[in-house]
PDB file of C-alpha atoms in Angstrom:
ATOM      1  CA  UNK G  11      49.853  -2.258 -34.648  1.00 41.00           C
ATOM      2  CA  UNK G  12      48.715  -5.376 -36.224  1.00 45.00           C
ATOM      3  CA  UNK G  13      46.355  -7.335 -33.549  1.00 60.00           C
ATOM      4  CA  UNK G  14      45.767 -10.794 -34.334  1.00 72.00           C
ATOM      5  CA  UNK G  15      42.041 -12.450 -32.168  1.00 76.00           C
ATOM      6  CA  UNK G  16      42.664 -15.282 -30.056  1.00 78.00           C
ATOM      7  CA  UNK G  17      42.341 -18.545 -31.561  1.00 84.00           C
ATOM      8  CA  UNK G  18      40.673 -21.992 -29.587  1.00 90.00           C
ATOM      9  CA  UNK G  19      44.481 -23.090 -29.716  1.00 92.00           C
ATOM     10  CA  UNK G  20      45.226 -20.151 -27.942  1.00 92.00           C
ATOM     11  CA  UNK G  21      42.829 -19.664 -25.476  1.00 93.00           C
ATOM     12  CA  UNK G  22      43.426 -23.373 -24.400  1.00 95.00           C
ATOM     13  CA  UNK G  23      47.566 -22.527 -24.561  1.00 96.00           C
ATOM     14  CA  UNK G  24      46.649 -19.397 -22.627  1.00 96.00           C
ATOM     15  CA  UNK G  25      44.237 -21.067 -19.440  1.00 97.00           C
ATOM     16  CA  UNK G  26      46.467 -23.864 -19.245  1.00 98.00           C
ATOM     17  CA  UNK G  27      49.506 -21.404 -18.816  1.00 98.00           C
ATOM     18  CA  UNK G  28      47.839 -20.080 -15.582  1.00 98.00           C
ATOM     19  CA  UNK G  29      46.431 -23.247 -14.762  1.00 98.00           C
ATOM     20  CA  UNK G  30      49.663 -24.747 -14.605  1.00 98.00           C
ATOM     21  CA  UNK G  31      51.995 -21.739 -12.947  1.00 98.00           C
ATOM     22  CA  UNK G  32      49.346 -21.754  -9.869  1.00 98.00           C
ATOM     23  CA  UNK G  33      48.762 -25.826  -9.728  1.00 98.00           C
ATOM     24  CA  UNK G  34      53.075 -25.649  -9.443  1.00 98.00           C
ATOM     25  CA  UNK G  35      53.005 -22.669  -7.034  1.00 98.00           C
ATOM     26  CA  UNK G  36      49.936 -24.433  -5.107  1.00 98.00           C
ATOM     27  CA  UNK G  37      51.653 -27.247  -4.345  1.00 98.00           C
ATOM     28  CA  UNK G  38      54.866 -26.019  -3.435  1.00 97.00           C
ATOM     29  CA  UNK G  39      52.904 -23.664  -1.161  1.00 98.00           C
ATOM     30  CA  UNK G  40      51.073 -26.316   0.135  1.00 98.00           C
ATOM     31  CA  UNK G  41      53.910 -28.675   1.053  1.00 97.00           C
ATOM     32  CA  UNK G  42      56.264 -26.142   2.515  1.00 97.00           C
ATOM     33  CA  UNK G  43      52.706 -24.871   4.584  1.00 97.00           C
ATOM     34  CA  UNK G  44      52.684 -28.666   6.242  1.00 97.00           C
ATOM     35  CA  UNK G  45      56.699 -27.916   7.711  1.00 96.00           C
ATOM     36  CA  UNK G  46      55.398 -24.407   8.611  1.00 96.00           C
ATOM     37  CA  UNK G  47      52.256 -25.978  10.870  1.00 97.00           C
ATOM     38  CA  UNK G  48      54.796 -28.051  11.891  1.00 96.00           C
ATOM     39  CA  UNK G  49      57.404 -25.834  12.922  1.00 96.00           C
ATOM     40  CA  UNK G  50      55.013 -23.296  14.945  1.00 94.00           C
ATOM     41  CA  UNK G  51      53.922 -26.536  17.340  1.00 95.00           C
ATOM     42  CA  UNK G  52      57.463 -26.812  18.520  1.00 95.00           C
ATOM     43  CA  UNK G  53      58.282 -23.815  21.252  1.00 95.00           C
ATOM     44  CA  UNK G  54      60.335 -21.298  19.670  1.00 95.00           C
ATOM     45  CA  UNK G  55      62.786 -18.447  21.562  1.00 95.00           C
ATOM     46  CA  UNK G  56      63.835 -14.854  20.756  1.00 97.00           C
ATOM     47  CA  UNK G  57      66.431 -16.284  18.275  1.00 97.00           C
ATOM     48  CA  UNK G  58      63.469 -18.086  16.320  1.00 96.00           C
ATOM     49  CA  UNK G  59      61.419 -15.461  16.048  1.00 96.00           C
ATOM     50  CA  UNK G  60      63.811 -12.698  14.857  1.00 97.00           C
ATOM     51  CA  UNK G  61      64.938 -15.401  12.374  1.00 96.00           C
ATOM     52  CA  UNK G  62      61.876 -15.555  11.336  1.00 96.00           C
ATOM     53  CA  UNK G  63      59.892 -12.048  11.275  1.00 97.00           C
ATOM     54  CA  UNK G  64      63.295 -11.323   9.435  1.00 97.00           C
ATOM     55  CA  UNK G  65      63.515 -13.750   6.978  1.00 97.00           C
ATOM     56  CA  UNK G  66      59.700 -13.307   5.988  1.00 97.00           C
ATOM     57  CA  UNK G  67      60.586  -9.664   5.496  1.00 98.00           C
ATOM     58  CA  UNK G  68      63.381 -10.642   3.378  1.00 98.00           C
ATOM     59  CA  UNK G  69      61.405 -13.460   1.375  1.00 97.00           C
ATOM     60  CA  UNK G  70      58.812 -11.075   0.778  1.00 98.00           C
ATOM     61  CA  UNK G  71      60.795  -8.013  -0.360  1.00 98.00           C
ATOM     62  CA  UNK G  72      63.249 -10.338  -2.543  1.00 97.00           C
ATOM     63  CA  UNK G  73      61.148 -13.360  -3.846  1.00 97.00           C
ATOM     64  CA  UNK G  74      57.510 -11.894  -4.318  1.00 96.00           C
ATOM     65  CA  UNK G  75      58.462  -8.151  -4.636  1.00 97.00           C
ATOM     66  CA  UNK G  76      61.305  -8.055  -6.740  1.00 97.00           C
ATOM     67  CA  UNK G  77      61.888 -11.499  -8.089  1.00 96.00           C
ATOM     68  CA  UNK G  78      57.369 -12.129  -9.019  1.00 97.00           C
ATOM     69  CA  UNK G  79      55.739  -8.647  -8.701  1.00 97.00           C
ATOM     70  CA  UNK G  80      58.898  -6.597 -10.710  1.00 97.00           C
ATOM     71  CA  UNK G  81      59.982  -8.862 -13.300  1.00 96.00           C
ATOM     72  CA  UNK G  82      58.770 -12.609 -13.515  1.00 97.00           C
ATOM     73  CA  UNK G  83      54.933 -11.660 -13.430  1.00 98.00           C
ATOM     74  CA  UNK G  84      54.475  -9.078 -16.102  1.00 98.00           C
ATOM     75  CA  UNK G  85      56.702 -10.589 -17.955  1.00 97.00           C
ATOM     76  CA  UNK G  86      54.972 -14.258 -17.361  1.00 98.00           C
ATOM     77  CA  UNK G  87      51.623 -12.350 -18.439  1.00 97.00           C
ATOM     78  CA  UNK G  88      52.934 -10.647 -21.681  1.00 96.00           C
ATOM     79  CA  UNK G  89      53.876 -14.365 -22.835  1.00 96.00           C
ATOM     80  CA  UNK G  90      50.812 -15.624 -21.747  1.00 97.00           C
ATOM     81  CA  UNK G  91      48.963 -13.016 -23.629  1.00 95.00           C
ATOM     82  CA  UNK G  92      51.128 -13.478 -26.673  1.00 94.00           C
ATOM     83  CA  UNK G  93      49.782 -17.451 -26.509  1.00 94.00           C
ATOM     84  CA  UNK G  94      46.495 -16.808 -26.991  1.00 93.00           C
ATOM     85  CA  UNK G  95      47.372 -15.100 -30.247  1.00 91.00           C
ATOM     86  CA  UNK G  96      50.194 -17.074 -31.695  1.00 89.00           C
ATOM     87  CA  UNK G  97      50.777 -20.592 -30.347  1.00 88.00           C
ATOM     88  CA  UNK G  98      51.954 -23.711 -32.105  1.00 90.00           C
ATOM     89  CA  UNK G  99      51.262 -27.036 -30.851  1.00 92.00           C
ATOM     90  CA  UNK G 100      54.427 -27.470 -28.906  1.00 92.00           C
ATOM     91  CA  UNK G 101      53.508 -24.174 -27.158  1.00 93.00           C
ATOM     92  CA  UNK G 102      50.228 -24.904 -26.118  1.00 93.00           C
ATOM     93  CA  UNK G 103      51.204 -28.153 -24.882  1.00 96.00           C
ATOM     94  CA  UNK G 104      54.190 -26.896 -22.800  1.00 97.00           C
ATOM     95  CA  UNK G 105      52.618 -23.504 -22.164  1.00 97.00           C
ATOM     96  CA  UNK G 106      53.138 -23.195 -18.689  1.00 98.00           C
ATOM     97  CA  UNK G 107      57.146 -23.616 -19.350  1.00 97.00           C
ATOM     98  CA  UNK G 108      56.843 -21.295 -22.536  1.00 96.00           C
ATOM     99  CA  UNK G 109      55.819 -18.568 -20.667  1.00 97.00           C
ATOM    100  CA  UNK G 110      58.126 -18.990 -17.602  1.00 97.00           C
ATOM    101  CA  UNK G 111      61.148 -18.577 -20.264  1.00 95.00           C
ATOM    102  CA  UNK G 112      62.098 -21.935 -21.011  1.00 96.00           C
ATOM    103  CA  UNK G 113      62.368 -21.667 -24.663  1.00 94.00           C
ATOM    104  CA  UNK G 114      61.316 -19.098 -27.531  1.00 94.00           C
ATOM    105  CA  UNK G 115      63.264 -16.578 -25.607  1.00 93.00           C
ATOM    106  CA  UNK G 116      66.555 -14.413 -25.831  1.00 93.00           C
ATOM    107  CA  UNK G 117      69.618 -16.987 -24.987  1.00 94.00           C
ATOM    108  CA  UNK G 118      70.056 -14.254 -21.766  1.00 94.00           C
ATOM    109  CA  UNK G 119      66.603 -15.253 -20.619  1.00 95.00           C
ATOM    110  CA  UNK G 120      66.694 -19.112 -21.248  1.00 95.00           C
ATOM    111  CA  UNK G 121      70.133 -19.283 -19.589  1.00 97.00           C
ATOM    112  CA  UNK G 122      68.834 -17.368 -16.273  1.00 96.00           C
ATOM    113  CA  UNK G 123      65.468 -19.278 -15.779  1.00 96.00           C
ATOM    114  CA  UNK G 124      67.700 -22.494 -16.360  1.00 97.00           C
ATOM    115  CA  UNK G 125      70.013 -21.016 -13.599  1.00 98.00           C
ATOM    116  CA  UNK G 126      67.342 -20.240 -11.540  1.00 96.00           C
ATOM    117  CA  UNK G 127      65.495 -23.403 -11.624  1.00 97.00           C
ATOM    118  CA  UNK G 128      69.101 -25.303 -10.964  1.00 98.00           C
ATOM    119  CA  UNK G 129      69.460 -22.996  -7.856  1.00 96.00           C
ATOM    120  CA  UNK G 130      65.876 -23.425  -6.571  1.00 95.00           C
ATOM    121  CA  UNK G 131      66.386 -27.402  -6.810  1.00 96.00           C
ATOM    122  CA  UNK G 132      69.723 -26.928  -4.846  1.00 97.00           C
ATOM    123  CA  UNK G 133      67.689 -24.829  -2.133  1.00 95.00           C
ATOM    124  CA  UNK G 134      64.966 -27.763  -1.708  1.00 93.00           C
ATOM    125  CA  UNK G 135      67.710 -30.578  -1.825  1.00 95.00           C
ATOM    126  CA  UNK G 136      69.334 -28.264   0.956  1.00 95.00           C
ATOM    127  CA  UNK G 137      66.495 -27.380   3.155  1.00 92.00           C
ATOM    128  CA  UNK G 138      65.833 -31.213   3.923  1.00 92.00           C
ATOM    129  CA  UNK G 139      68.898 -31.185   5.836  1.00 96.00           C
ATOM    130  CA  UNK G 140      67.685 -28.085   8.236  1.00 96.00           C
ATOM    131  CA  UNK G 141      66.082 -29.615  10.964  1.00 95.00           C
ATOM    132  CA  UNK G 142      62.573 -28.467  12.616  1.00 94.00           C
ATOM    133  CA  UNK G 143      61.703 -25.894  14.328  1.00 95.00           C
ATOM    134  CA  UNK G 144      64.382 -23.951  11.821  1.00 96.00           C
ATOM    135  CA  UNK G 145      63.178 -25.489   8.629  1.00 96.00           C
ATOM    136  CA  UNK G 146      59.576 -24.806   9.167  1.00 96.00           C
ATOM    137  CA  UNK G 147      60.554 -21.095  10.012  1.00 94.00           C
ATOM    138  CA  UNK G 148      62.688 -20.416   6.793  1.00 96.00           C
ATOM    139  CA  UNK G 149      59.948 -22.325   4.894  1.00 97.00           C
ATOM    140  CA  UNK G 150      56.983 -19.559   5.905  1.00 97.00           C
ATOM    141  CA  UNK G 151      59.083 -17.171   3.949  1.00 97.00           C
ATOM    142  CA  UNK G 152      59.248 -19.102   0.956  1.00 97.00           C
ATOM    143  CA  UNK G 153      55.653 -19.720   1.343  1.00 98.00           C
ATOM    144  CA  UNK G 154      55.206 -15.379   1.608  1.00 98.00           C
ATOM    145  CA  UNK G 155      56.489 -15.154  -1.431  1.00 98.00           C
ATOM    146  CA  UNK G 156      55.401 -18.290  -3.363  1.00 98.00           C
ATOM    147  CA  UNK G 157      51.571 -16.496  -2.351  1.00 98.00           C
ATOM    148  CA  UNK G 158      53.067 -13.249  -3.370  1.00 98.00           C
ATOM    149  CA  UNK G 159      54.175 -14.430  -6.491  1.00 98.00           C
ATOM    150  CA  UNK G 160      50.852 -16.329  -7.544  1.00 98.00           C
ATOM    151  CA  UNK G 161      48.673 -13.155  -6.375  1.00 98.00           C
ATOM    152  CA  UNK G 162      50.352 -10.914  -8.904  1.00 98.00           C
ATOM    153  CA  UNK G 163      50.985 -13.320 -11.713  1.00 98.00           C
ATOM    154  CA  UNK G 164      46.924 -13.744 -11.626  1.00 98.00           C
ATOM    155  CA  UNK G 165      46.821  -9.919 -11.288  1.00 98.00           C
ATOM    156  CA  UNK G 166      49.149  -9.008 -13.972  1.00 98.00           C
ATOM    157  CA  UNK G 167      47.031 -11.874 -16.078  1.00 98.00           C
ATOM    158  CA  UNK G 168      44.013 -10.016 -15.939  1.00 98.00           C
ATOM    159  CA  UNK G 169      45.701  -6.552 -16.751  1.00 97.00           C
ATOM    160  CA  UNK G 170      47.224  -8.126 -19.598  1.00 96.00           C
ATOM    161  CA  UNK G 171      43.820  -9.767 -20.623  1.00 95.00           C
ATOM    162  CA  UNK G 172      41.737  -6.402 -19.827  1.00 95.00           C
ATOM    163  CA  UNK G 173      44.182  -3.642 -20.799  1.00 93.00           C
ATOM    164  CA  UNK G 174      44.588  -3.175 -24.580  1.00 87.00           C
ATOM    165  CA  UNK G 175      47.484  -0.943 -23.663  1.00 90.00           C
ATOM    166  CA  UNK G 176      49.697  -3.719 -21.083  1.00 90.00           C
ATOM    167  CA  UNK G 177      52.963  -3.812 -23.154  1.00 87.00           C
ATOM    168  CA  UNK G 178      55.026  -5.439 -21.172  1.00 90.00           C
ATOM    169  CA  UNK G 179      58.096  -7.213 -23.587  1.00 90.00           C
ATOM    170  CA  UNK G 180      57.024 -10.988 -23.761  1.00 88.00           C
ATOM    171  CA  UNK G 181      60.895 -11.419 -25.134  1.00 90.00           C
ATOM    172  CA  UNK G 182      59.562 -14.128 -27.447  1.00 90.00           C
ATOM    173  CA  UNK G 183      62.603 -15.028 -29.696  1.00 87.00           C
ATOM    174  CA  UNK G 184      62.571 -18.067 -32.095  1.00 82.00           C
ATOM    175  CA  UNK G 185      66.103 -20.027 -33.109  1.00 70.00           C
ATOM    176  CA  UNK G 186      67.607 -19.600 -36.779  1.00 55.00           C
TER     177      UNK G 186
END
């Protein structure tokens, strides 16, 4: 297979990938952290904690297992990795959005993180209508698998980086 070095463009295309997945997932981890504080100074019953030991279960298994640690990760890593070797301009620039599947990939991929960030929107313009102490409690499980998420996109970063044989499919596709 034909290996190509990394380039300045790329490295910069590559750093600011990462830089800009974990400033995104730092935030929102942040900010849904503040409702969480919030939430656990209010007394809670049984109901609220079942509610929530449950839905952290669920946030972790669905969002950070399956949805980061299973699919969006490696995948996230393989197009990172691919930046460092082949970026244009418009791709370093917008690297972070490359490599989450915003463009330069199979119609199938473009259309579902397009879905998904429509749906994800919905949630947060939802969730400001749940009011406190339930709010703050659904919140922590975002926030479980937000962390989950950013752990094993750095993870799968540095496999990618380290491991001359990580071959995950970047599914980089350009239009006609």
């Amino acid at each position: 297979m034909n290996e190509r070095l990394m380039t300045v463009k790329g490295i910069i295309a590559a750093v600011w990938s990462v830089l800009g997945l974990l400033l995104l997932l730092g935030y929102a981890i942040w900010r849904l952290s503040l409702y969480t504080y919030e939430s656990l100074q209010m007394p809670w019953n049984w109901i609220h904690w079942m509610v929530f030991i449950g839905f952290m279960l669920f946030m972790a298994h669905s969002e950070g297992y399956k949805g980061f640690q299973k699919s969006f990760s490696p995948r996230y890593a393989a197009r990172t990795k691919y930046l460092s070797t082949h970026s244009t301009w418009t791709q370093c620039i917008l690297a972070p959005f490359f490599s989450m599947g915003f463009f330069h990939a199979p119609q199938r991929r473009v259309m579902g993180t397009l879905a998904l960030t429509v749906m994800i929107v919905l949630f947060i313009l939802v969730f400001r209508y749940i009011p406190q102490p339930w709010k703050g409690l659904l919140d922590a499980g975002v926030v479980i698998g937000l962390v989950w998420g950013a752990i094993s996109t750095i993870l799968f970063c540095i496999k990618a980086f380290s491991d001359a044989h990580y071959h995950w499919d970047a599914e980089i596709e350009y239009p006609l």
